[in-house]
Short mmCIF file of C-alpha atoms in Angstrom, two decimals:
data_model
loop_
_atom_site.label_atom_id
_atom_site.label_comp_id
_atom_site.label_asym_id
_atom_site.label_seq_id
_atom_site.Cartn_x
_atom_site.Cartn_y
_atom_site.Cartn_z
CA UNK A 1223 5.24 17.36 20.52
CA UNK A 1224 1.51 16.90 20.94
CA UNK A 1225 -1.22 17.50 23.46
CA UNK A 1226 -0.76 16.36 27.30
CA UNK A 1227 -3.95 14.86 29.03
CA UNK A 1228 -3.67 14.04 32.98
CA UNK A 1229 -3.24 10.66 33.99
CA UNK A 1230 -6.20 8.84 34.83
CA UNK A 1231 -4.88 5.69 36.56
CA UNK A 1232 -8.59 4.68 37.28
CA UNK A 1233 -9.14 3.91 34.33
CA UNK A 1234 -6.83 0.76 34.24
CA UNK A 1235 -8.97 -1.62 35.60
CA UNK A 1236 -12.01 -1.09 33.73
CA UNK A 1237 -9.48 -1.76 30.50
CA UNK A 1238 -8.23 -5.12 32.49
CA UNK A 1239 -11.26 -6.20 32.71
CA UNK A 1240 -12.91 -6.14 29.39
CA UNK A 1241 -9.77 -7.87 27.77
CA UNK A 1242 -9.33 -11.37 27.03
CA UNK A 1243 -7.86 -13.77 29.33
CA UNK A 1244 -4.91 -14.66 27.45
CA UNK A 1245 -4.56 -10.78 27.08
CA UNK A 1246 -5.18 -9.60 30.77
CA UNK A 1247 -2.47 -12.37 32.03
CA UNK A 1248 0.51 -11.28 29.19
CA UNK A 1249 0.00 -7.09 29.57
CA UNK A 1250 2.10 -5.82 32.35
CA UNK A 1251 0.60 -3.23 34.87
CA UNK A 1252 1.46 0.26 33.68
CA UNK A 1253 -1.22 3.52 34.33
CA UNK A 1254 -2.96 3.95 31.67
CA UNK A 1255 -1.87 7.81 31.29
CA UNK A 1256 1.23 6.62 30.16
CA UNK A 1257 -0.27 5.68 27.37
CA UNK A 1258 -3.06 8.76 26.69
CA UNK A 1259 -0.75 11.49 28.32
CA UNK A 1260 0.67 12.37 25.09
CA UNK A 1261 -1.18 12.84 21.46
CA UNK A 1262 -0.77 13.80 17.97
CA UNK A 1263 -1.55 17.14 16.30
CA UNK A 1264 -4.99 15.83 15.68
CA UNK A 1265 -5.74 14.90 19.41
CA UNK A 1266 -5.28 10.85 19.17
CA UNK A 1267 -3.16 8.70 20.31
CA UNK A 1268 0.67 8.03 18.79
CA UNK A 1269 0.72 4.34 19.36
CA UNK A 1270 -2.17 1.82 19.69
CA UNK A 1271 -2.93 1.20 23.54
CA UNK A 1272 -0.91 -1.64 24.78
CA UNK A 1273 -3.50 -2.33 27.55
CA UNK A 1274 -6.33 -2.96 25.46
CA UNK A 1275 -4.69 -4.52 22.28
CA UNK A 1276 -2.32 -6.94 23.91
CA UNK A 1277 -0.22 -9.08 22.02
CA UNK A 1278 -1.37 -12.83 21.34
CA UNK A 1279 0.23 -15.61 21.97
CA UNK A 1280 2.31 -16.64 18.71
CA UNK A 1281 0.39 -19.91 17.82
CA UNK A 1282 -2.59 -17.60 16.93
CA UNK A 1283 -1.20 -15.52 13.81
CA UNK A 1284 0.32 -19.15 12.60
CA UNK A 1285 -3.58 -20.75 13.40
CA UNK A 1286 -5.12 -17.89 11.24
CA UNK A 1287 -2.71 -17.88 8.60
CA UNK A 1288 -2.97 -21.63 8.23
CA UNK A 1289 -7.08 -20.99 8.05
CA UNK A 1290 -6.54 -18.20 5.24
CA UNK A 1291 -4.62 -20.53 3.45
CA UNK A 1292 -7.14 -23.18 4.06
CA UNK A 1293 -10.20 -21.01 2.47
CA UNK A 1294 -7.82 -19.50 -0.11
CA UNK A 1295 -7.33 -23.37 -1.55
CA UNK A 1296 -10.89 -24.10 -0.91
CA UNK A 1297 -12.09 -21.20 -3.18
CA UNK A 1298 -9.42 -22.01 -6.06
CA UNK A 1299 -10.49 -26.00 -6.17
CA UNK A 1300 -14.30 -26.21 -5.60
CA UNK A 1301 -15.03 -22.25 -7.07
CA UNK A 1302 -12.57 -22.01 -9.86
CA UNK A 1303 -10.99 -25.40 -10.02
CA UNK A 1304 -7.46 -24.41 -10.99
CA UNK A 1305 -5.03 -27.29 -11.95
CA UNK A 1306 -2.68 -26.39 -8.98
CA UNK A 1307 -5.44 -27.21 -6.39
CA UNK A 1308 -5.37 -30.57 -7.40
CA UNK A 1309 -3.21 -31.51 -4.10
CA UNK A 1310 -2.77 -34.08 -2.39
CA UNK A 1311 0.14 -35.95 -0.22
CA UNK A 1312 1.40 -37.06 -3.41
CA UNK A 1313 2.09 -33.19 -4.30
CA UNK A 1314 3.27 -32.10 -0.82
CA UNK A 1315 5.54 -34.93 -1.18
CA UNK A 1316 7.07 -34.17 -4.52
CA UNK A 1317 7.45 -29.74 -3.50
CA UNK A 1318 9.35 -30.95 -0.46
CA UNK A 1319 11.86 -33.54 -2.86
CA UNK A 1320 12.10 -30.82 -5.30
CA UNK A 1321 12.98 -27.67 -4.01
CA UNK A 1322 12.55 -24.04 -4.97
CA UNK A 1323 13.21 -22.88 -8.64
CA UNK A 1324 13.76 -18.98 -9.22
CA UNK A 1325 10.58 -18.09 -10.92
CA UNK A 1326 7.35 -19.26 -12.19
CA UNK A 1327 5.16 -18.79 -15.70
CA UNK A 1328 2.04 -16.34 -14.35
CA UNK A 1329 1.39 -12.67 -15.77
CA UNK A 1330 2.92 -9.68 -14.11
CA UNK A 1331 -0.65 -9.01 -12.21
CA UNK A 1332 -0.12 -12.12 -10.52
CA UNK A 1333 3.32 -12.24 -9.34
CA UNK A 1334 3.52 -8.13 -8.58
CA UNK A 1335 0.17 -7.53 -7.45
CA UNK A 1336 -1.67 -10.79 -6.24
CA UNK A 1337 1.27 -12.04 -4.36
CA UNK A 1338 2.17 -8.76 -2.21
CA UNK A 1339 -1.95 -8.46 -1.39
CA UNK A 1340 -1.95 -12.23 0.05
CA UNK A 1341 1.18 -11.08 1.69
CA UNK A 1342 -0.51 -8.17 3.41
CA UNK A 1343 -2.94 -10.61 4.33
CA UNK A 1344 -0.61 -12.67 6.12
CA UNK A 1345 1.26 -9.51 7.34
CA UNK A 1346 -2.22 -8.65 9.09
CA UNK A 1347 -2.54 -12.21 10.56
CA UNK A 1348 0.10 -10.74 13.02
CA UNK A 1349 -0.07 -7.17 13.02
CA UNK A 1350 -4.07 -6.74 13.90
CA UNK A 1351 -2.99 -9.63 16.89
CA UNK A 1352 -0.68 -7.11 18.68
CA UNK A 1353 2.56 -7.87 16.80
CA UNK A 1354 4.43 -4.28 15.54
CA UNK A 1355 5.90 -4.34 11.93
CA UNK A 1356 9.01 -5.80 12.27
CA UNK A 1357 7.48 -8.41 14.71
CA UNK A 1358 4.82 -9.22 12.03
CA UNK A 1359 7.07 -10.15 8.51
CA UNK A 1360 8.19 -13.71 9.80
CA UNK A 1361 5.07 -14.67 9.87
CA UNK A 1362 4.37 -13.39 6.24
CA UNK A 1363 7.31 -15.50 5.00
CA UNK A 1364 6.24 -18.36 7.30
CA UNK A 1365 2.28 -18.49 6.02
CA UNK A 1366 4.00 -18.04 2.22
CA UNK A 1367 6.02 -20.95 2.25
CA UNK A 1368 3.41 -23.08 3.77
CA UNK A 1369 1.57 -22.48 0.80
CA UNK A 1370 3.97 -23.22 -1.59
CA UNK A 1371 4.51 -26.27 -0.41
CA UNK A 1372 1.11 -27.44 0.61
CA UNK A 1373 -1.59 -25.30 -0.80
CA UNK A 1374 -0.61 -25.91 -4.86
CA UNK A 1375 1.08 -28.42 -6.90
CA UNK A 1376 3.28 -26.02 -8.64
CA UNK A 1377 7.22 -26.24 -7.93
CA UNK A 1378 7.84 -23.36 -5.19
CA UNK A 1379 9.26 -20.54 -6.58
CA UNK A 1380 11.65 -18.24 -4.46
CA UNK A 1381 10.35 -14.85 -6.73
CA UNK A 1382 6.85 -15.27 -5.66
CA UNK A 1383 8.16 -15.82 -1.67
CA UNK A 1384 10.37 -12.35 -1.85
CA UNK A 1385 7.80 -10.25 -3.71
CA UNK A 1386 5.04 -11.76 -0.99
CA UNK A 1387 7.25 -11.08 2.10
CA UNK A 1388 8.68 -8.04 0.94
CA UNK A 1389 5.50 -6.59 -0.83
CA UNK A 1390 3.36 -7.83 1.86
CA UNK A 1391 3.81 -5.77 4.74
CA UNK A 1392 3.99 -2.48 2.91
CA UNK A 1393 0.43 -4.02 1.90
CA UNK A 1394 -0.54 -5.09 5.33
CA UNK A 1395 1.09 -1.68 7.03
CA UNK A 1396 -1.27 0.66 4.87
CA UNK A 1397 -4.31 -1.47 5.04
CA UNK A 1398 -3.93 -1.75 9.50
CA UNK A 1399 -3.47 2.15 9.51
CA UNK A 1400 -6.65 2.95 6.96
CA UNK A 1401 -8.77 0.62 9.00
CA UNK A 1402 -7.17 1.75 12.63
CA UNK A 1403 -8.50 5.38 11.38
CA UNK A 1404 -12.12 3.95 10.24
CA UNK A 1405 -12.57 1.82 13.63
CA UNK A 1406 -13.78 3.59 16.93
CA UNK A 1407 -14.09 1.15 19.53
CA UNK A 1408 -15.71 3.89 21.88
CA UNK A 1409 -18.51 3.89 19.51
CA UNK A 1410 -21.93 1.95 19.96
CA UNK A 1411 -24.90 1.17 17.77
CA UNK A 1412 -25.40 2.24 13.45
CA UNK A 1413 -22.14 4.74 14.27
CA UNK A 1414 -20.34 1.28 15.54
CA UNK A 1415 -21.83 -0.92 12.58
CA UNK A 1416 -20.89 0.92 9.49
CA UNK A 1417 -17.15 0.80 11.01
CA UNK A 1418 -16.80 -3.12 11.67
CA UNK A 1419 -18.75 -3.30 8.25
CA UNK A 1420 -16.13 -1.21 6.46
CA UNK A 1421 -13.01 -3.10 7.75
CA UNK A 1422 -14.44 -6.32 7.30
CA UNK A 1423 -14.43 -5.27 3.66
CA UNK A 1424 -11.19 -3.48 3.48
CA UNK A 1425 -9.59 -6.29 5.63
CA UNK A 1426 -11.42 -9.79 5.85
CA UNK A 1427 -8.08 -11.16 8.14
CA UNK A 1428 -8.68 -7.82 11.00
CA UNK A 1429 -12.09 -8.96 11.20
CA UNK A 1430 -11.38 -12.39 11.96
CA UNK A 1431 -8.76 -11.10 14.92
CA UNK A 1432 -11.31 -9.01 16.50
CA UNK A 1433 -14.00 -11.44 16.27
CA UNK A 1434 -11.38 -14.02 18.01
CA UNK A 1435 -10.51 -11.57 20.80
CA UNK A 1436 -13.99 -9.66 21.49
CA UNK A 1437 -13.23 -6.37 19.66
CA UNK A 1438 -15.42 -6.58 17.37
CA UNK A 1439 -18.35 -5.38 20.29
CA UNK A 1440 -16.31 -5.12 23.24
CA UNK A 1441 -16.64 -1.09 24.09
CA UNK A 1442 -13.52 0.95 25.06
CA UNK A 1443 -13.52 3.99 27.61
CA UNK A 1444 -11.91 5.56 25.05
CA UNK A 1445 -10.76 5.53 21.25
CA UNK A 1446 -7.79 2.96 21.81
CA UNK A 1447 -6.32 2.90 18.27
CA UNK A 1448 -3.41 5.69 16.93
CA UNK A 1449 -5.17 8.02 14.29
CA UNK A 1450 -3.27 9.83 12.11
CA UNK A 1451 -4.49 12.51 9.34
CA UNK A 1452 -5.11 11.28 6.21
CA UNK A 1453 -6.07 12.90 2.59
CA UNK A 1454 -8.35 10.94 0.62
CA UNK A 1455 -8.58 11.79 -3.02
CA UNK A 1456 -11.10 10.01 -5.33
CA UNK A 1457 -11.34 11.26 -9.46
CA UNK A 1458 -13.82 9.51 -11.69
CA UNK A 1459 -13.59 11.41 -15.30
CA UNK A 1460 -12.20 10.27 -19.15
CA UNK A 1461 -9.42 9.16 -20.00
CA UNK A 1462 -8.11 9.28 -23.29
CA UNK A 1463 -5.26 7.45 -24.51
CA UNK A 1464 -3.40 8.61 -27.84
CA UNK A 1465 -1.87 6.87 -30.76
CA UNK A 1466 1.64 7.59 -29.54
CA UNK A 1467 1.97 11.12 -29.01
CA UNK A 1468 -0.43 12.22 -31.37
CA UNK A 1469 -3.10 14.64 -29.10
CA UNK A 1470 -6.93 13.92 -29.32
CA UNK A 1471 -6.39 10.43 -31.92
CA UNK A 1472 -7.41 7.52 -29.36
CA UNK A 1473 -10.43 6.57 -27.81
CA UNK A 1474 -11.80 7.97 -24.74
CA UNK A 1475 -11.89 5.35 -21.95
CA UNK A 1476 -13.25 5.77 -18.49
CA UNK A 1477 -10.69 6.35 -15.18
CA UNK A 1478 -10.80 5.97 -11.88
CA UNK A 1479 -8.35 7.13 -9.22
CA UNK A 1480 -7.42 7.18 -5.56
CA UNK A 1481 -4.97 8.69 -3.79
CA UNK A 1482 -3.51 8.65 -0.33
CA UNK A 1483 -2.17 10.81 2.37
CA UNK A 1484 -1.43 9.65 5.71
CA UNK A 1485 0.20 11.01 8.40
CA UNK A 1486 1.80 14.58 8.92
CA UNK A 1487 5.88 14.46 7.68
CA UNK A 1488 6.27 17.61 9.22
CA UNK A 1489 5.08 17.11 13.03
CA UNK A 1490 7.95 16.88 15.08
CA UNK A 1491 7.57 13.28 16.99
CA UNK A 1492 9.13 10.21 17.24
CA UNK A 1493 8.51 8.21 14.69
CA UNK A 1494 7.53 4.40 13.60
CA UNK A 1495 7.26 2.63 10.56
CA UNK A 1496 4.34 4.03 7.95
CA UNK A 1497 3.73 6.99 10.44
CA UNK A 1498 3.55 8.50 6.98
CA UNK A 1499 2.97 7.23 3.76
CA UNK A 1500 1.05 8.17 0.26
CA UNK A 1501 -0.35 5.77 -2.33
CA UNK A 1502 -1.53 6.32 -5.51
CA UNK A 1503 -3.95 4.13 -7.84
CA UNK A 1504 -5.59 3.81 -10.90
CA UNK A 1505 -8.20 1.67 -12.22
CA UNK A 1506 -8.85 2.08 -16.06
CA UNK A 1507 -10.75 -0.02 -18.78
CA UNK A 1508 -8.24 1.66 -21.59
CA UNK A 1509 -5.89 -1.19 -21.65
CA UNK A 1510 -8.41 -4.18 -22.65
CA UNK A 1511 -7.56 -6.72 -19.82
CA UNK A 1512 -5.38 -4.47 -17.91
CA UNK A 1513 -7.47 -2.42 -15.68
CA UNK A 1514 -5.53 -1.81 -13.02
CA UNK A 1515 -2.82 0.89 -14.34
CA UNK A 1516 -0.95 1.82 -11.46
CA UNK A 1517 -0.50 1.43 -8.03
CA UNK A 1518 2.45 3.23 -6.55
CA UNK A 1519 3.27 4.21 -3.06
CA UNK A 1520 5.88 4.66 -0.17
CA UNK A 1521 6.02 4.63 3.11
CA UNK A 1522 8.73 5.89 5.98
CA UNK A 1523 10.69 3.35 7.81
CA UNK A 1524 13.23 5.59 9.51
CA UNK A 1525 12.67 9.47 9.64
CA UNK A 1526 13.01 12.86 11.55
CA UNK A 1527 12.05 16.26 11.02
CA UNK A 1528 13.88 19.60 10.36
CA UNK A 1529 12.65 23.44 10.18
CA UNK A 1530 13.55 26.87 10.22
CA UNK A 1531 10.50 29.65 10.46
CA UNK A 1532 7.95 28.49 7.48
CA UNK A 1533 10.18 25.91 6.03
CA UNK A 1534 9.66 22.48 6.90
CA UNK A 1535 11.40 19.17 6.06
CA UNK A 1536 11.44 15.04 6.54
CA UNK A 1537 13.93 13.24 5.71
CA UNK A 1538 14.48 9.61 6.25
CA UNK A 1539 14.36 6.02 5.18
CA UNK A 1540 11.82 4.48 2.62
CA UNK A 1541 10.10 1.55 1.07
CA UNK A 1542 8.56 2.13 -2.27
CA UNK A 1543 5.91 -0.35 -4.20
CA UNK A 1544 5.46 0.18 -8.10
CA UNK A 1545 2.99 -1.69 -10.47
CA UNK A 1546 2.70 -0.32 -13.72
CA UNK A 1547 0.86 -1.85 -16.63
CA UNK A 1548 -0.28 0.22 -19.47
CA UNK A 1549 0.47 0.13 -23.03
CA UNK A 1550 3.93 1.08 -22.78
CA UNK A 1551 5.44 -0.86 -20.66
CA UNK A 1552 5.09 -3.27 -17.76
CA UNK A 1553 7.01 -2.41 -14.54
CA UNK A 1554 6.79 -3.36 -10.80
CA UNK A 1555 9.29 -3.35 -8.43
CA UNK A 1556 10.23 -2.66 -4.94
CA UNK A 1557 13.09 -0.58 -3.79
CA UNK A 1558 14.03 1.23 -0.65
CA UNK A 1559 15.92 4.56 -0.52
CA UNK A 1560 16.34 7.95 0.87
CA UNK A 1561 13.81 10.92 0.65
CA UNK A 1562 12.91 14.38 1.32
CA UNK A 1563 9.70 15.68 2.15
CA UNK A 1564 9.34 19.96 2.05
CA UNK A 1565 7.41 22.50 2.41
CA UNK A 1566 7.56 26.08 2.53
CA UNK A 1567 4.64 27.90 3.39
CA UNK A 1568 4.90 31.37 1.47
CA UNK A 1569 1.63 33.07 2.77
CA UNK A 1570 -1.45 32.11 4.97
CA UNK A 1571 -2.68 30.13 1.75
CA UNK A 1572 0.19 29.90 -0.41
CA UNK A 1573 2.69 27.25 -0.13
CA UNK A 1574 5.06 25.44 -2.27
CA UNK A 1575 5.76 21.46 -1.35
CA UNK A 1576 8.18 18.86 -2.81
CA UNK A 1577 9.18 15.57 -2.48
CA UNK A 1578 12.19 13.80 -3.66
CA UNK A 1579 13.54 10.32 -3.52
CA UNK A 1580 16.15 7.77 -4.73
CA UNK A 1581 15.95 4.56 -4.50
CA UNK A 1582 17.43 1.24 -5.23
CA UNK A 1583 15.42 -1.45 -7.09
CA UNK A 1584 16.63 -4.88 -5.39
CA UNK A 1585 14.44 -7.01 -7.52
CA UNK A 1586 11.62 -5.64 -10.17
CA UNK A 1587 10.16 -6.85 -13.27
CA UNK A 1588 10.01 -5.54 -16.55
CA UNK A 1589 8.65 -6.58 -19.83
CA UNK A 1590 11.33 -4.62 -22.51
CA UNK A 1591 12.40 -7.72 -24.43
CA UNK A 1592 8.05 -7.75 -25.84
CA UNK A 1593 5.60 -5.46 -26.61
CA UNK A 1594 3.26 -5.06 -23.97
CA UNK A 1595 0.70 -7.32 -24.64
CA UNK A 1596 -3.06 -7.30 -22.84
CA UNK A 1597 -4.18 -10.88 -23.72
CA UNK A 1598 -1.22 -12.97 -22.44
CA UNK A 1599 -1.65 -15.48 -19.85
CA UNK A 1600 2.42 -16.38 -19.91
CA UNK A 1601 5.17 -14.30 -17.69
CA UNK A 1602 6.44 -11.66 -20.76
CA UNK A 1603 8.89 -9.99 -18.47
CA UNK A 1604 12.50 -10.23 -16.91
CA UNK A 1605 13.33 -10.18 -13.37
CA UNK A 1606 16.31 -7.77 -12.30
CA UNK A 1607 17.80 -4.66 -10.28
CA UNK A 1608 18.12 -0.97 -11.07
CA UNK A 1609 16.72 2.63 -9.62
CA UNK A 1610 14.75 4.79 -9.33
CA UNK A 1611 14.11 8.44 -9.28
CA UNK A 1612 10.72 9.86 -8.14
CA UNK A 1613 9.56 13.45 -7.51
CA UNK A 1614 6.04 15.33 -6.45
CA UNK A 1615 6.48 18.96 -6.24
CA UNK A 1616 3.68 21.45 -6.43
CA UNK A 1617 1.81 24.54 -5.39
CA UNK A 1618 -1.08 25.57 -3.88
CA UNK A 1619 -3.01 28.76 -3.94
CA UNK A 1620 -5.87 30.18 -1.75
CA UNK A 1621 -5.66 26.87 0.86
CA UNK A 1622 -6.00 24.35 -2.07
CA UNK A 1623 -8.07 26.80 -4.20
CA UNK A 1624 -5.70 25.47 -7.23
CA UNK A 1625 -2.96 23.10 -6.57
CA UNK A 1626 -1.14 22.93 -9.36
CA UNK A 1627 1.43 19.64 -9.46
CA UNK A 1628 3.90 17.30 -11.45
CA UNK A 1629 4.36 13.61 -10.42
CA UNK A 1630 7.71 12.16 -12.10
CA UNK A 1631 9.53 8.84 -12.36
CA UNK A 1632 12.79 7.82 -13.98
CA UNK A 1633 13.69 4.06 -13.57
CA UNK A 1634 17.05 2.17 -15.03
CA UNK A 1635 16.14 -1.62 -15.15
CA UNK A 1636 19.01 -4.17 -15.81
CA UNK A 1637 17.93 -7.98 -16.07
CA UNK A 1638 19.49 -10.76 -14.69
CA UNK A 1639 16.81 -13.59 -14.81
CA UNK A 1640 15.22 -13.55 -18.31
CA UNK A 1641 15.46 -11.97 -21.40
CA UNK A 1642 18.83 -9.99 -20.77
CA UNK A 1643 17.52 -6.56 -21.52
CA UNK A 1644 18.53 -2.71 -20.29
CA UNK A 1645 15.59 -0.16 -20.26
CA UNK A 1646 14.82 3.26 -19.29
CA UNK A 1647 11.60 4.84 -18.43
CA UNK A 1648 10.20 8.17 -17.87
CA UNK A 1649 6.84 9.13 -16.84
CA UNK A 1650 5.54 12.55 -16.30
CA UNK A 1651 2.32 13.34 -14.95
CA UNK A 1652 1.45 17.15 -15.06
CA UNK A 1653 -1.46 18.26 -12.77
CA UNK A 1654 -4.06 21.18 -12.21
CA UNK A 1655 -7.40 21.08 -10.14
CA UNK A 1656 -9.66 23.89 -9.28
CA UNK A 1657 -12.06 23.81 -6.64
CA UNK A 1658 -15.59 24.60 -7.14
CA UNK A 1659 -17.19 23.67 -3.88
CA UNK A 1660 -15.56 22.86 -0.38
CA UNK A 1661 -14.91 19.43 -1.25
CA UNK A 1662 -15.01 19.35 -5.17
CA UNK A 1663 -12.54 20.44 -7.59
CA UNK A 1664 -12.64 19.99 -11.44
CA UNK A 1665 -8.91 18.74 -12.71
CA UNK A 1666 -7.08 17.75 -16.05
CA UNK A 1667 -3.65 15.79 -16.07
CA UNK A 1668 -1.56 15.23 -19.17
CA UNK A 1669 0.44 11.69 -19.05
CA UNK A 1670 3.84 10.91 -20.62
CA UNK A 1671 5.10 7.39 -20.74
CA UNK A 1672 8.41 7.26 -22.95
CA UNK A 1673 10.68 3.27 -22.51
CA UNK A 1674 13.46 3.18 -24.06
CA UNK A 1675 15.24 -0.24 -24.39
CA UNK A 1676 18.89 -0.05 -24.49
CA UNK A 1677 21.01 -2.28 -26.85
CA UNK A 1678 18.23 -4.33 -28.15
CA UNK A 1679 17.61 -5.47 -31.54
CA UNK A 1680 14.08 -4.70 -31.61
CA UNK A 1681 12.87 -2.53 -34.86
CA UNK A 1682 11.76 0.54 -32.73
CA UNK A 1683 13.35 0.31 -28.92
CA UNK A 1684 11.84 3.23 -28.20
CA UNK A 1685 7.84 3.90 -27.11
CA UNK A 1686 6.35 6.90 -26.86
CA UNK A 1687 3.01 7.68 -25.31
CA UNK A 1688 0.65 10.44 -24.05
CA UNK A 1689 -2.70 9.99 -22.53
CA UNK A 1690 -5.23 12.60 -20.76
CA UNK A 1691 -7.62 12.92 -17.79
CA UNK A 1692 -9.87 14.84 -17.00
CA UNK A 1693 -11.66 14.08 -14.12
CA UNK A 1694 -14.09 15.48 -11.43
CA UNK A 1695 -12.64 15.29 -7.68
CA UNK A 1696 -13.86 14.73 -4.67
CA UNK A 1697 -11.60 15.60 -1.28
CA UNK A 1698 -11.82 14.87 1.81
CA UNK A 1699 -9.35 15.65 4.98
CA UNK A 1700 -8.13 16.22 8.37
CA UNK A 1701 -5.16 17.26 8.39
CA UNK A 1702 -4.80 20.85 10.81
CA UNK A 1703 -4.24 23.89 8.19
CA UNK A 1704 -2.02 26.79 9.06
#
C-alpha cells in the first residue's frame, strides 16, 4: 500500500516548536512516524501532517470569511459600484423581515459559476485552517448566508445558497489539492518564492491562512503536505464552430483548454474525499460574451479498488460539476452518482481505459424554453432535476504515443422552477493526439452538441451543432508508468 520509512520520533519536537501557539497547545503528542511511516506510490505523504498543520480554533475560518466578504463588498461599491452594494442597516433590516425567495434574475455565469467559486473560497477559509472536507462545508453555508443578508440589498435567494454550498467545496477541494502539490514547505529561497507566489494567485484565501499562522516562511524538516500525481494538459489551437452541422461554414475562433488528472484510481489505499478527481475546461472567444465554454469535473467521495492480473478498477461514490454555455444550449448542474474507473493494460505500452458514470441531477439549470442568447443580462433558464450519463473511454499506443479518446454526455433535464420545459442533450467529443516531442503532441477533436426540447411549442425544438479543434498540446506528468 505504499512505501514504509522508519520512525523518526526525534523529529517531533523540532515540528512543536516551529508551530503556532494556538497550534502547539490543540495537537496531541503522537511520533511523528506515524504520520511519515507510510506513503503513496509517488513517495509523499497520504494525509497532510497533523503535527505541523493543526487545526485552528473555529472563530478563525468565521474571522476570515467575514474579511472576504468584507473586501468582496468593498470592491463591488467603491470599484464597480453595483446597485446591491448600496447597504446599509436599513437593507440588513429589510433581508432579515423578508426572508428567502427561491431564485434571483442574474445570467447563468453568475449563479453556476460565480457563486460555486466564492463558495470554494469560503470552503478554503476552513479547509487551508486544518478543517477536513466534511468539517469545512458549514462554514461555506455559514459565510454565504452572511452575505446574503448583509453584504447586498437584494432579497436572499435559497438557489444561489445551495449552488454556493454545494458547488463550493468541490471548488475549494480541487483548488487545496492543486496548491498542496505546488507548495513545498521544505523549500527555501527563488525555489520557495515562485511556490507562495503561485498559490497566492491560484488561491488568495490559502495565502491569507498561511500568512496568519507562519507558513508562509516557516521551514519544515520535511515536505508536510499529501502529494498526489497529477496530469496537466494545456491545448491552445482553432476552433471552428459550424453553421449547424454543416463542416468547414463558420468562423474560426481561437480555444483554449485545460485538463486535469489527479490522483491514481487504481492504487490500492484507503481513501478520502477528492483523492482522485479530473476537470476539464475551456475558454473560447467563439460565443461573443460567452468565453468560458465548459467546465466539467468530478471528484470521488467514497471509493475502493478492484483487480485481477492487468485489469484494474475504481469504483465508488461521486460528485460531478457541469457548466456549459455555448451556442446550443446552456446547462449547469450538480449531481452525485456512481462510477467506474478501468483499465486494462494490454502490452508494456498499450492499454485501453474507461470511465463510466450515472448520476442524479438534484438541482441544475437549463435554458430550453429560449434560444441561447450571448448578450442577455436576465436569468433565461429554468431550475430543475434530471441525470446524467457520462463516459471517457480511450486508448493509448506506444506509452501515450497516440491516445486516441471519446468524451460523452447524455443529460434528461425536467423543470420545476421556471419555464416548465423537458430537454435532452447529447454531446460527443471525439479525440486523437500524436506526440511529436516528449511533452508535445499535435491533436484534432470533432464536437457534437445536439438539445432536443421535448413537448415544446417552439418552431424547431431541436439544435444541432458541430464544432472543431485543432490544437497544439503541451503535457506534463507524474504519475509512475508500468
Amino acid at each position: 500500500m505504499g512505501q514504509t520509512l522508519p520512525n523518526d520520533t526525534s523529529a517531533q519536537a523540532n515540528v512543536l516548536n516551529v508551530l503556532p501557539s494556538w497550534q502547539s497547545r490543540i495537537l496531541p503528542f503522537h511520533p511523528v512516524g506515524d504520520v511519515h511511516s507510510t506513503l503513496n506510490e509517488i513517495g509523499s505523504l497520504l494525509s497532510d501532517n497533523p503535527h505541523y498543520y493543526g487545526r485552528a480554533p473555529i472563530w478563525l475560518p468565521f474571522l476570515k470569511s467575514t474579511f472576504s466578504n468584507a473586501v468582496i463588498w468593498a470592491i463591488d461599491r467603491y470599484v464597480f459600484n453595483y446597485d446591491y452594494s448600496h447597504i446599509g442597516l436599513a437593507s440588513w433590516r429589510l433581508n432579515l423581515q423578508r426572508g428567502w425567495r427561491w431564485s434571483d434574475n442574474d445570467r447563468i455565469s453568475t449563479d453556476w459559476f460565480f457563486h460555486p467559486y466564492s463558495g470554494g473560497g469560503y470552503y478554503m477559509d476552513a479547509r487551508s485552517l486544518g478543517y477536513n472536507f466534511w468539517e469545512s462545508i458549514p462554514f461555506v453555508a455559514a459565510a454565504e448566508v452572511e452575505w446574503k443578508y448583509f453584504g447586498e440589498t437584494d432579497q436572499p435567494c435559497i438557489s444561489d445558497l445551495i449552488t454556493t454550498t454545494v458547488g463550493g467545496p468541490f471548488v475549494g477541494e480541487v483548488d487545496y489539492r492543486l496548491t498542496s502539490n505546488i507548495l513545498d514547505d521544505s523549500k527555501t529561497g527563488f525555489d520557495r518564492l515562485w511556490r507562495e507566489v503561485a498559490v497566492a494567485f491560484l488561491s488568495p484565501s490559502r495565502f491569507l491562512s498561511r500568512l496568519i499562522t507562519g507558513e508562509l516562511w516557516r521551514v519544515a524538516p520535511q515536505q508536510e503536505l499529501e502529494r498526489e500525481p497529477w496530469d496537466v494538459e494545456l491545448d491552445l489551437g482553432a476552433h471552428r464552430v459550424n453553421n449547424g452541422t454543416s463542416f468547414n461554414t463558420g468562423p474560426v475562433k481561437a480555444s483554449m483548454d485545460i485538463a486535469v488528472a489527479y490522483g491514481d484510481p487504481f492504487e490500492v489505499r484507503d481513501r478520502k474525499p477528492f483523492d482522485q478527481f479530473k476537470l476539464w475546461t475551456e475558454f473560447t472567444n467563439a460565443y461573443q460574451r460567452k468565453y468560458l465554454a465548459e467546465v466539467t469535473g468530478y471528484g470521488e467521495l467514497f471509493a475502493g479498488n478492484a483487480s485481477s492480473g492487468n485489469f484494474h478498477m475504481m469504483y465508488g461514490l461521486f460528485q460531478h460539476l457541469d457548466y456549459f454555455d455555448n451556442l446550443t444550449f446552456e446547462l449547469a448542474d450538480l449531481s452525485f452518482g456512481p462510477g467506474i474507473l478501468t483499465k486494462w493494460q494490454l502490452t508494456e505500452h498499450h492499454s485501453l481505459y474507461s470511465e463510466w458514470h450515472a448520476s442524479f441531477i438534484p438541482i441544475g439549470a437549463n435554458n430550453a424554453s429560449f434560444f441561447p442568447n450571448p448578450t442577455t443580462d436576465q436569468r433565461d433558464y429554468s431550475y430543475g432535476d434530471g441525470f446524467e450519463a457520462m463516459t471517457k473511454t480511450g486508448f493509448e499506443l506506444g506509452d501515450r504515443l497516440i491516445d486516441l479518446s471519446l468524451i460523452g454526455y447524455y443529460v434528461y433535464f425536467n423543470s420545476y422552477y421556471g419555464q416548465p420545459v423537458r430537454n435532452t442533450m447529447l454531446l460527443l467529443k471525439p479525440h486523437i493526439a500524436v506526440r511529436l516531442f516528449r511533452n508535445l503532441s499535435i491533436g484534432f477533436e470533432h464536437q457534437i452538441y445536439e438539445s432536443n426540447r421535448l413537448g415544446t411549442s417552439l418552431a424547431n425544438p431541436t439544435i444541432e451543432n458541430t464544432e472543431q479543434r485543432l490544437f497544439v498540446q503541451w503535457n506534463w506528468d507524474d504519475f509512475p508508468r508500468e
